[in-house]
CSV table of C-alpha atoms in Angstrom, one decimal:
chain,number,residue,atom,x,y,z
T,1,UNK,CA,-200.0,96.8,-42.1
T,2,UNK,CA,-198.4,94.5,-44.6
T,3,UNK,CA,-196.1,96.4,-46.9
T,4,UNK,CA,-196.5,94.4,-50.1
T,5,UNK,CA,-200.2,94.5,-50.8
T,6,UNK,CA,-199.5,96.4,-54.0
T,7,UNK,CA,-197.5,93.5,-55.3
T,8,UNK,CA,-200.5,91.2,-55.6
T,9,UNK,CA,-201.0,91.6,-59.3
T,10,UNK,CA,-201.6,89.1,-62.1
T,11,UNK,CA,-198.8,87.9,-64.4
T,12,UNK,CA,-198.8,90.5,-67.2
T,13,UNK,CA,-196.7,93.0,-69.1
T,14,UNK,CA,-195.5,96.1,-67.3
T,15,UNK,CA,-198.6,98.1,-68.4
T,16,UNK,CA,-199.6,99.3,-64.9
T,17,UNK,CA,-199.1,102.9,-64.0
T,18,UNK,CA,-195.9,103.9,-62.2
T,19,UNK,CA,-192.5,102.2,-62.3
T,20,UNK,CA,-192.0,98.5,-62.8
T,21,UNK,CA,-189.1,97.4,-60.6
T,22,UNK,CA,-187.2,94.2,-61.3
T,23,UNK,CA,-183.8,92.6,-61.3
T,24,UNK,CA,-182.2,90.0,-63.5
T,25,UNK,CA,-183.5,86.8,-65.2
T,26,UNK,CA,-183.0,83.6,-63.2
T,27,UNK,CA,-183.7,85.6,-60.0
T,28,UNK,CA,-181.7,84.9,-56.9
T,29,UNK,CA,-182.5,86.2,-53.4
T,30,UNK,CA,-180.7,89.5,-53.7
T,31,UNK,CA,-182.5,90.4,-57.0
T,32,UNK,CA,-185.9,89.6,-55.7
T,33,UNK,CA,-185.5,91.2,-52.3
T,34,UNK,CA,-183.9,94.3,-53.9
T,35,UNK,CA,-186.8,94.7,-56.3
T,36,UNK,CA,-189.2,94.6,-53.3
T,37,UNK,CA,-187.1,97.0,-51.2
T,38,UNK,CA,-186.5,99.5,-54.0
T,39,UNK,CA,-190.2,99.6,-54.8
T,40,UNK,CA,-190.8,100.3,-51.1
T,41,UNK,CA,-188.3,103.2,-51.2
T,42,UNK,CA,-189.8,104.7,-54.3
T,43,UNK,CA,-193.3,104.5,-52.9
T,44,UNK,CA,-192.0,106.1,-49.7
T,45,UNK,CA,-190.7,108.9,-51.9
T,46,UNK,CA,-194.1,109.3,-53.5
T,47,UNK,CA,-193.0,107.6,-56.8
T,48,UNK,CA,-195.5,104.9,-57.7
T,49,UNK,CA,-193.7,101.6,-58.1
T,50,UNK,CA,-194.5,97.9,-58.2
T,51,UNK,CA,-192.0,95.1,-57.7
T,52,UNK,CA,-191.7,92.2,-60.2
T,53,UNK,CA,-189.6,89.1,-60.7
T,54,UNK,CA,-188.3,87.7,-64.0
T,55,UNK,CA,-188.5,84.0,-63.2
T,56,UNK,CA,-189.4,81.4,-60.6
T,57,UNK,CA,-188.1,81.6,-57.1
T,58,UNK,CA,-185.2,79.4,-56.0
T,59,UNK,CA,-185.6,77.4,-52.7
T,60,UNK,CA,-183.6,80.0,-50.7
T,61,UNK,CA,-185.7,83.0,-51.8
T,62,UNK,CA,-188.9,81.0,-51.3
T,63,UNK,CA,-187.8,80.4,-47.7
T,64,UNK,CA,-187.0,84.0,-47.1
T,65,UNK,CA,-190.3,85.3,-48.3
T,66,UNK,CA,-192.2,82.8,-46.3
T,67,UNK,CA,-190.1,83.4,-43.2
T,68,UNK,CA,-190.8,87.1,-43.4
T,69,UNK,CA,-194.4,86.8,-44.4
T,70,UNK,CA,-193.9,88.7,-47.7
T,71,UNK,CA,-196.0,88.1,-50.8
T,72,UNK,CA,-194.2,86.8,-53.9
T,73,UNK,CA,-193.9,89.5,-56.5
T,74,UNK,CA,-195.7,88.8,-59.7
T,75,UNK,CA,-194.0,87.4,-62.8
T,76,UNK,CA,-193.2,90.0,-65.5
T,77,UNK,CA,-193.7,88.9,-69.0
T,78,UNK,CA,-191.9,91.7,-70.9
T,79,UNK,CA,-191.6,95.5,-71.1
T,80,UNK,CA,-192.3,97.8,-74.0
T,81,UNK,CA,-191.6,101.4,-75.1
T,82,UNK,CA,-194.5,102.7,-73.1
T,83,UNK,CA,-193.2,101.3,-69.8
T,84,UNK,CA,-191.1,103.1,-67.2
T,85,UNK,CA,-188.9,100.8,-65.3
T,86,UNK,CA,-186.3,100.7,-62.5
T,87,UNK,CA,-183.6,98.1,-62.5
T,88,UNK,CA,-181.8,96.5,-59.6
T,89,UNK,CA,-178.9,94.0,-59.2
T,90,UNK,CA,-177.8,94.2,-62.8
T,91,UNK,CA,-177.1,96.6,-65.6
T,92,UNK,CA,-176.6,93.9,-68.3
T,93,UNK,CA,-179.2,94.0,-71.0
T,94,UNK,CA,-178.7,90.3,-71.7
T,95,UNK,CA,-180.0,89.6,-68.2
T,96,UNK,CA,-183.2,91.7,-68.7
T,97,UNK,CA,-186.4,91.5,-70.7
T,98,UNK,CA,-186.0,91.7,-74.5
T,99,UNK,CA,-187.9,95.0,-74.5
T,100,UNK,CA,-185.6,96.7,-72.0
T,101,UNK,CA,-183.8,98.9,-74.6
T,102,UNK,CA,-187.2,100.3,-75.7
T,103,UNK,CA,-188.4,101.0,-72.2
T,104,UNK,CA,-187.8,104.3,-70.3
T,105,UNK,CA,-185.3,103.5,-67.5
T,106,UNK,CA,-185.8,105.7,-64.5
T,107,UNK,CA,-182.9,104.3,-62.4
T,108,UNK,CA,-180.5,101.5,-61.7
T,109,UNK,CA,-179.3,100.3,-58.3
T,110,UNK,CA,-176.5,97.7,-58.7
T,111,UNK,CA,-173.3,96.3,-57.3
T,112,UNK,CA,-171.8,94.8,-60.5
T,113,UNK,CA,-169.4,96.3,-63.1
T,114,UNK,CA,-170.7,98.3,-66.0
T,115,UNK,CA,-172.3,96.0,-68.5
T,116,UNK,CA,-173.8,98.1,-71.3
T,117,UNK,CA,-177.3,99.0,-70.3
T,118,UNK,CA,-178.2,102.4,-72.0
T,119,UNK,CA,-181.1,104.8,-72.0
T,120,UNK,CA,-182.3,107.6,-74.3
T,121,UNK,CA,-182.5,110.1,-71.4
T,122,UNK,CA,-180.3,110.7,-68.4
T,123,UNK,CA,-181.1,108.5,-65.4
T,124,UNK,CA,-180.3,108.0,-61.8
T,125,UNK,CA,-177.6,105.4,-61.3
T,126,UNK,CA,-176.4,104.2,-57.9
T,127,UNK,CA,-173.6,101.6,-58.2
T,128,UNK,CA,-171.4,100.8,-55.2
T,129,UNK,CA,-168.8,98.0,-54.5
T,130,UNK,CA,-170.9,96.4,-51.7
T,131,UNK,CA,-171.8,92.8,-51.5
T,132,UNK,CA,-175.4,93.1,-52.5
T,133,UNK,CA,-178.0,95.5,-54.0
T,134,UNK,CA,-179.9,95.4,-50.7
T,135,UNK,CA,-176.9,96.7,-48.9
T,136,UNK,CA,-176.8,99.7,-51.2
T,137,UNK,CA,-180.6,100.2,-50.6
T,138,UNK,CA,-180.1,100.2,-46.9
T,139,UNK,CA,-177.4,102.8,-47.2
T,140,UNK,CA,-179.9,104.8,-49.4
T,141,UNK,CA,-182.7,104.4,-46.8
T,142,UNK,CA,-180.4,105.8,-44.1
T,143,UNK,CA,-179.4,108.8,-46.2
T,144,UNK,CA,-183.0,109.5,-47.1
T,145,UNK,CA,-184.2,109.2,-43.5
T,146,UNK,CA,-186.5,106.2,-44.3
T,147,UNK,CA,-187.0,103.8,-41.4
T,148,UNK,CA,-187.6,100.3,-42.9
T,149,UNK,CA,-190.3,98.3,-41.1
T,150,UNK,CA,-189.5,94.8,-39.9
T,151,UNK,CA,-190.3,92.9,-43.2
T,152,UNK,CA,-188.3,95.4,-45.3
T,153,UNK,CA,-185.4,95.2,-42.9
T,154,UNK,CA,-185.6,91.4,-43.2
T,155,UNK,CA,-185.5,91.6,-47.0
T,156,UNK,CA,-182.5,93.8,-46.9
T,157,UNK,CA,-180.7,91.5,-44.5
T,158,UNK,CA,-181.6,88.4,-46.6
T,159,UNK,CA,-180.0,90.0,-49.7
T,160,UNK,CA,-176.8,90.7,-47.8
T,161,UNK,CA,-176.6,87.2,-46.3
T,162,UNK,CA,-177.3,85.5,-49.5
T,163,UNK,CA,-174.8,87.3,-51.7
T,164,UNK,CA,-172.1,87.3,-49.1
T,165,UNK,CA,-172.7,83.6,-48.1
T,166,UNK,CA,-173.0,84.9,-44.5
T,167,UNK,CA,-169.9,87.0,-44.9
T,168,UNK,CA,-167.7,84.2,-46.4
T,169,UNK,CA,-167.5,85.7,-49.9
T,170,UNK,CA,-164.6,88.0,-50.8
T,171,UNK,CA,-167.3,90.5,-52.0
T,172,UNK,CA,-168.1,91.2,-48.4
T,173,UNK,CA,-167.1,94.6,-47.0
T,174,UNK,CA,-167.0,95.8,-43.4
T,175,UNK,CA,-169.9,98.1,-44.2
T,176,UNK,CA,-172.0,95.1,-45.3
T,177,UNK,CA,-171.3,93.5,-41.9
T,178,UNK,CA,-172.3,96.7,-40.1
T,179,UNK,CA,-175.5,96.9,-42.2
T,180,UNK,CA,-176.4,93.3,-41.4
T,181,UNK,CA,-176.0,93.8,-37.7
T,182,UNK,CA,-178.2,96.9,-37.8
T,183,UNK,CA,-180.8,95.2,-40.0
T,184,UNK,CA,-180.9,92.2,-37.8
T,185,UNK,CA,-182.0,94.4,-34.9
T,186,UNK,CA,-184.5,96.3,-37.0
T,187,UNK,CA,-186.0,93.0,-38.3
T,188,UNK,CA,-186.0,91.3,-34.9
T,189,UNK,CA,-183.9,88.5,-36.3
T,190,UNK,CA,-180.9,86.6,-35.1
T,191,UNK,CA,-178.5,87.1,-38.0
T,192,UNK,CA,-176.7,83.8,-37.7
T,193,UNK,CA,-179.9,81.8,-37.2
T,194,UNK,CA,-181.6,83.5,-40.2
T,195,UNK,CA,-178.5,82.8,-42.3
T,196,UNK,CA,-178.4,79.1,-41.2
T,197,UNK,CA,-182.0,78.8,-42.3
T,198,UNK,CA,-181.2,80.3,-45.7
T,199,UNK,CA,-178.2,78.0,-46.2
T,200,UNK,CA,-180.3,75.0,-45.4
T,201,UNK,CA,-183.0,76.1,-47.8
T,202,UNK,CA,-180.3,76.8,-50.5
T,203,UNK,CA,-179.1,73.2,-50.2
T,204,UNK,CA,-182.6,71.7,-50.6
T,205,UNK,CA,-182.3,70.8,-54.3
T,206,UNK,CA,-182.9,67.1,-54.4
T,207,UNK,CA,-186.1,67.6,-56.3
T,208,UNK,CA,-184.4,69.5,-59.1
T,209,UNK,CA,-183.3,67.9,-62.3
T,210,UNK,CA,-179.7,68.3,-63.6
T,211,UNK,CA,-180.9,71.0,-66.1
T,212,UNK,CA,-182.6,72.9,-63.3
T,213,UNK,CA,-179.5,72.8,-61.1
T,214,UNK,CA,-177.5,74.3,-63.9
T,215,UNK,CA,-180.0,77.0,-64.5
T,216,UNK,CA,-180.7,77.8,-60.9
T,217,UNK,CA,-177.9,80.5,-60.7
T,218,UNK,CA,-176.5,81.2,-64.1
T,219,UNK,CA,-175.4,84.1,-66.3
T,220,UNK,CA,-174.2,84.4,-69.9
T,221,UNK,CA,-170.9,86.2,-70.6
T,222,UNK,CA,-168.9,86.9,-73.7
T,223,UNK,CA,-165.3,85.9,-72.8
T,224,UNK,CA,-162.5,85.9,-75.3
T,225,UNK,CA,-165.1,86.3,-78.1
T,226,UNK,CA,-167.0,83.2,-77.0
T,227,UNK,CA,-170.5,83.0,-75.5
T,228,UNK,CA,-170.3,81.2,-72.2
T,229,UNK,CA,-173.0,80.3,-69.7
T,230,UNK,CA,-171.3,80.3,-66.3
T,231,UNK,CA,-173.4,78.5,-63.7
T,232,UNK,CA,-172.8,78.4,-60.0
T,233,UNK,CA,-174.5,76.2,-57.3
T,234,UNK,CA,-173.9,77.3,-53.8
T,235,UNK,CA,-174.6,74.6,-51.2
T,236,UNK,CA,-173.6,73.2,-47.8
T,237,UNK,CA,-174.2,69.7,-49.2
T,238,UNK,CA,-171.9,69.5,-52.3
T,239,UNK,CA,-171.8,65.7,-52.3
T,240,UNK,CA,-175.4,65.6,-53.7
T,241,UNK,CA,-174.9,67.4,-56.9
T,242,UNK,CA,-171.4,66.0,-57.4
T,243,UNK,CA,-172.8,62.5,-57.3
T,244,UNK,CA,-174.9,63.5,-60.4
T,245,UNK,CA,-171.8,64.5,-62.4
T,246,UNK,CA,-172.6,62.4,-65.4
T,247,UNK,CA,-176.1,63.7,-65.7
T,248,UNK,CA,-174.9,67.3,-65.2
T,249,UNK,CA,-172.4,66.9,-68.0
T,250,UNK,CA,-175.0,65.5,-70.3
T,251,UNK,CA,-177.3,68.4,-69.4
T,252,UNK,CA,-174.5,71.0,-70.0
T,253,UNK,CA,-173.8,69.6,-73.4
T,254,UNK,CA,-177.4,69.7,-74.4
T,255,UNK,CA,-177.8,73.2,-73.2
T,256,UNK,CA,-174.7,74.3,-75.2
T,257,UNK,CA,-176.3,72.9,-78.3
T,258,UNK,CA,-179.8,74.2,-77.6
T,259,UNK,CA,-178.7,77.7,-76.8
T,260,UNK,CA,-176.0,77.8,-79.5
T,261,UNK,CA,-173.3,78.5,-76.8
T,262,UNK,CA,-169.6,77.9,-77.0
T,263,UNK,CA,-169.6,76.3,-73.6
T,264,UNK,CA,-171.4,75.9,-70.3
T,265,UNK,CA,-169.1,76.1,-67.2
T,266,UNK,CA,-170.5,74.7,-63.9
T,267,UNK,CA,-169.0,75.3,-60.5
T,268,UNK,CA,-170.4,73.7,-57.3
T,269,UNK,CA,-169.5,76.0,-54.4
T,270,UNK,CA,-169.1,74.2,-51.1
T,271,UNK,CA,-170.0,77.1,-48.7
T,272,UNK,CA,-168.7,75.4,-45.6
T,273,UNK,CA,-165.4,74.2,-47.1
T,274,UNK,CA,-165.0,77.5,-49.0
T,275,UNK,CA,-164.0,75.8,-52.2
T,276,UNK,CA,-165.5,75.3,-55.7
T,277,UNK,CA,-165.5,72.1,-57.7
T,278,UNK,CA,-165.5,72.7,-61.5
T,279,UNK,CA,-167.3,70.1,-63.6
T,280,UNK,CA,-166.1,70.1,-67.2
T,281,UNK,CA,-168.3,69.2,-70.1
T,282,UNK,CA,-165.8,69.9,-72.9
T,283,UNK,CA,-162.1,70.0,-73.8
T,284,UNK,CA,-162.3,73.8,-74.4
T,285,UNK,CA,-163.8,74.4,-71.0
T,286,UNK,CA,-161.1,72.3,-69.4
T,287,UNK,CA,-158.3,74.2,-71.1
T,288,UNK,CA,-159.8,77.6,-70.1
T,289,UNK,CA,-160.1,76.6,-66.4
T,290,UNK,CA,-156.7,75.0,-66.3
T,291,UNK,CA,-155.1,78.2,-67.7
T,292,UNK,CA,-157.2,80.4,-65.5
T,293,UNK,CA,-156.2,78.7,-62.2
T,294,UNK,CA,-153.0,76.9,-63.1
T,295,UNK,CA,-154.6,73.5,-62.2
T,296,UNK,CA,-155.1,70.2,-63.9
T,297,UNK,CA,-158.6,68.9,-64.4
T,298,UNK,CA,-158.7,65.2,-63.5
T,299,UNK,CA,-159.7,62.2,-65.7
T,300,UNK,CA,-163.3,62.5,-64.3
T,301,UNK,CA,-163.5,66.1,-65.5
T,302,UNK,CA,-163.3,67.6,-62.0
T,303,UNK,CA,-161.0,70.0,-60.2
T,304,UNK,CA,-161.3,71.6,-56.8
T,305,UNK,CA,-160.5,75.3,-56.6
T,306,UNK,CA,-159.8,76.2,-52.9
T,307,UNK,CA,-161.0,79.6,-51.7
T,308,UNK,CA,-163.2,80.2,-54.8
T,309,UNK,CA,-166.7,81.4,-53.8
T,310,UNK,CA,-167.7,84.3,-56.0
T,311,UNK,CA,-168.5,84.3,-59.7
T,312,UNK,CA,-168.4,88.1,-59.8
T,313,UNK,CA,-165.1,88.7,-58.0
T,314,UNK,CA,-163.2,85.4,-58.6
T,315,UNK,CA,-164.5,83.2,-61.4
T,316,UNK,CA,-165.2,85.7,-64.2
T,317,UNK,CA,-162.1,87.8,-63.7
T,318,UNK,CA,-159.9,84.6,-63.8
T,319,UNK,CA,-161.7,83.4,-67.0
T,320,UNK,CA,-161.3,86.8,-68.7
T,321,UNK,CA,-157.6,87.0,-67.8
T,322,UNK,CA,-157.0,83.5,-69.2
T,323,UNK,CA,-158.9,84.2,-72.4
T,324,UNK,CA,-156.9,87.4,-73.0
T,325,UNK,CA,-153.7,85.4,-72.8
T,326,UNK,CA,-154.9,83.3,-75.8
T,327,UNK,CA,-155.7,86.3,-78.0
């Protein structure tokens, strides 16, 4: 029996009965798989739930769902005061539908720092310093005595492998590695082979425009009183996007104006070399990155940052610390 038949719904607002489960806008693999897995958990607990996504799939997530034979969750337009929701992989209202503060939030499962999402009533919150939301959800399943079928185990594994960059990211814990090993067996997957397929799919971005590359994995932060969009592109083929530097810079500058931002910061993460290349589009972005890492951005507006792989654990804390020094 296929697990996700209840996901085959039209694009709509979250007006269906039960909980609407979703992660952040500009969805990545962990946020999509976590929504599907948490909906499975809730239904297994006799809590009616449907998984949704808040944007189009990236190439890696598309590969994962096709590889596992899982239906793509429907696109959610918005939520309202009459909707009951469950949130995964974020607790930042800026990353969620505009109506989120009006909705009734049942629960949050997340692995990020506290970011301001509130609710009128007490709610269930499960936040742990693991590498992915699906790693938390697997720990929950074990505690609840729920045995994930193969496709659910594969989704859990995919979230861990994606967010940890196959255990390369400093966000990876030993427990995440244990979870991945167990999930590989449950899903009937070779963990390394599955990860290699995901990394290959992640690098398949030649068809994307510079603007789409910037928006593929991006979040907005307020740092030092400034509104910054911090975008990351994780790839095993960094030469491709770096060859489009001039077009990327032009797209970043346009996005800054269009969204009334202070800056757009773009980091191309070379997964295999375990280093990020920062592409600057402004003098202020250059100064912030130079102060954050104690480096010098070259005349082309580039600088390589060895060992930098994680926006959450490395990039944002460095930028925040540098911004505080200027206050």
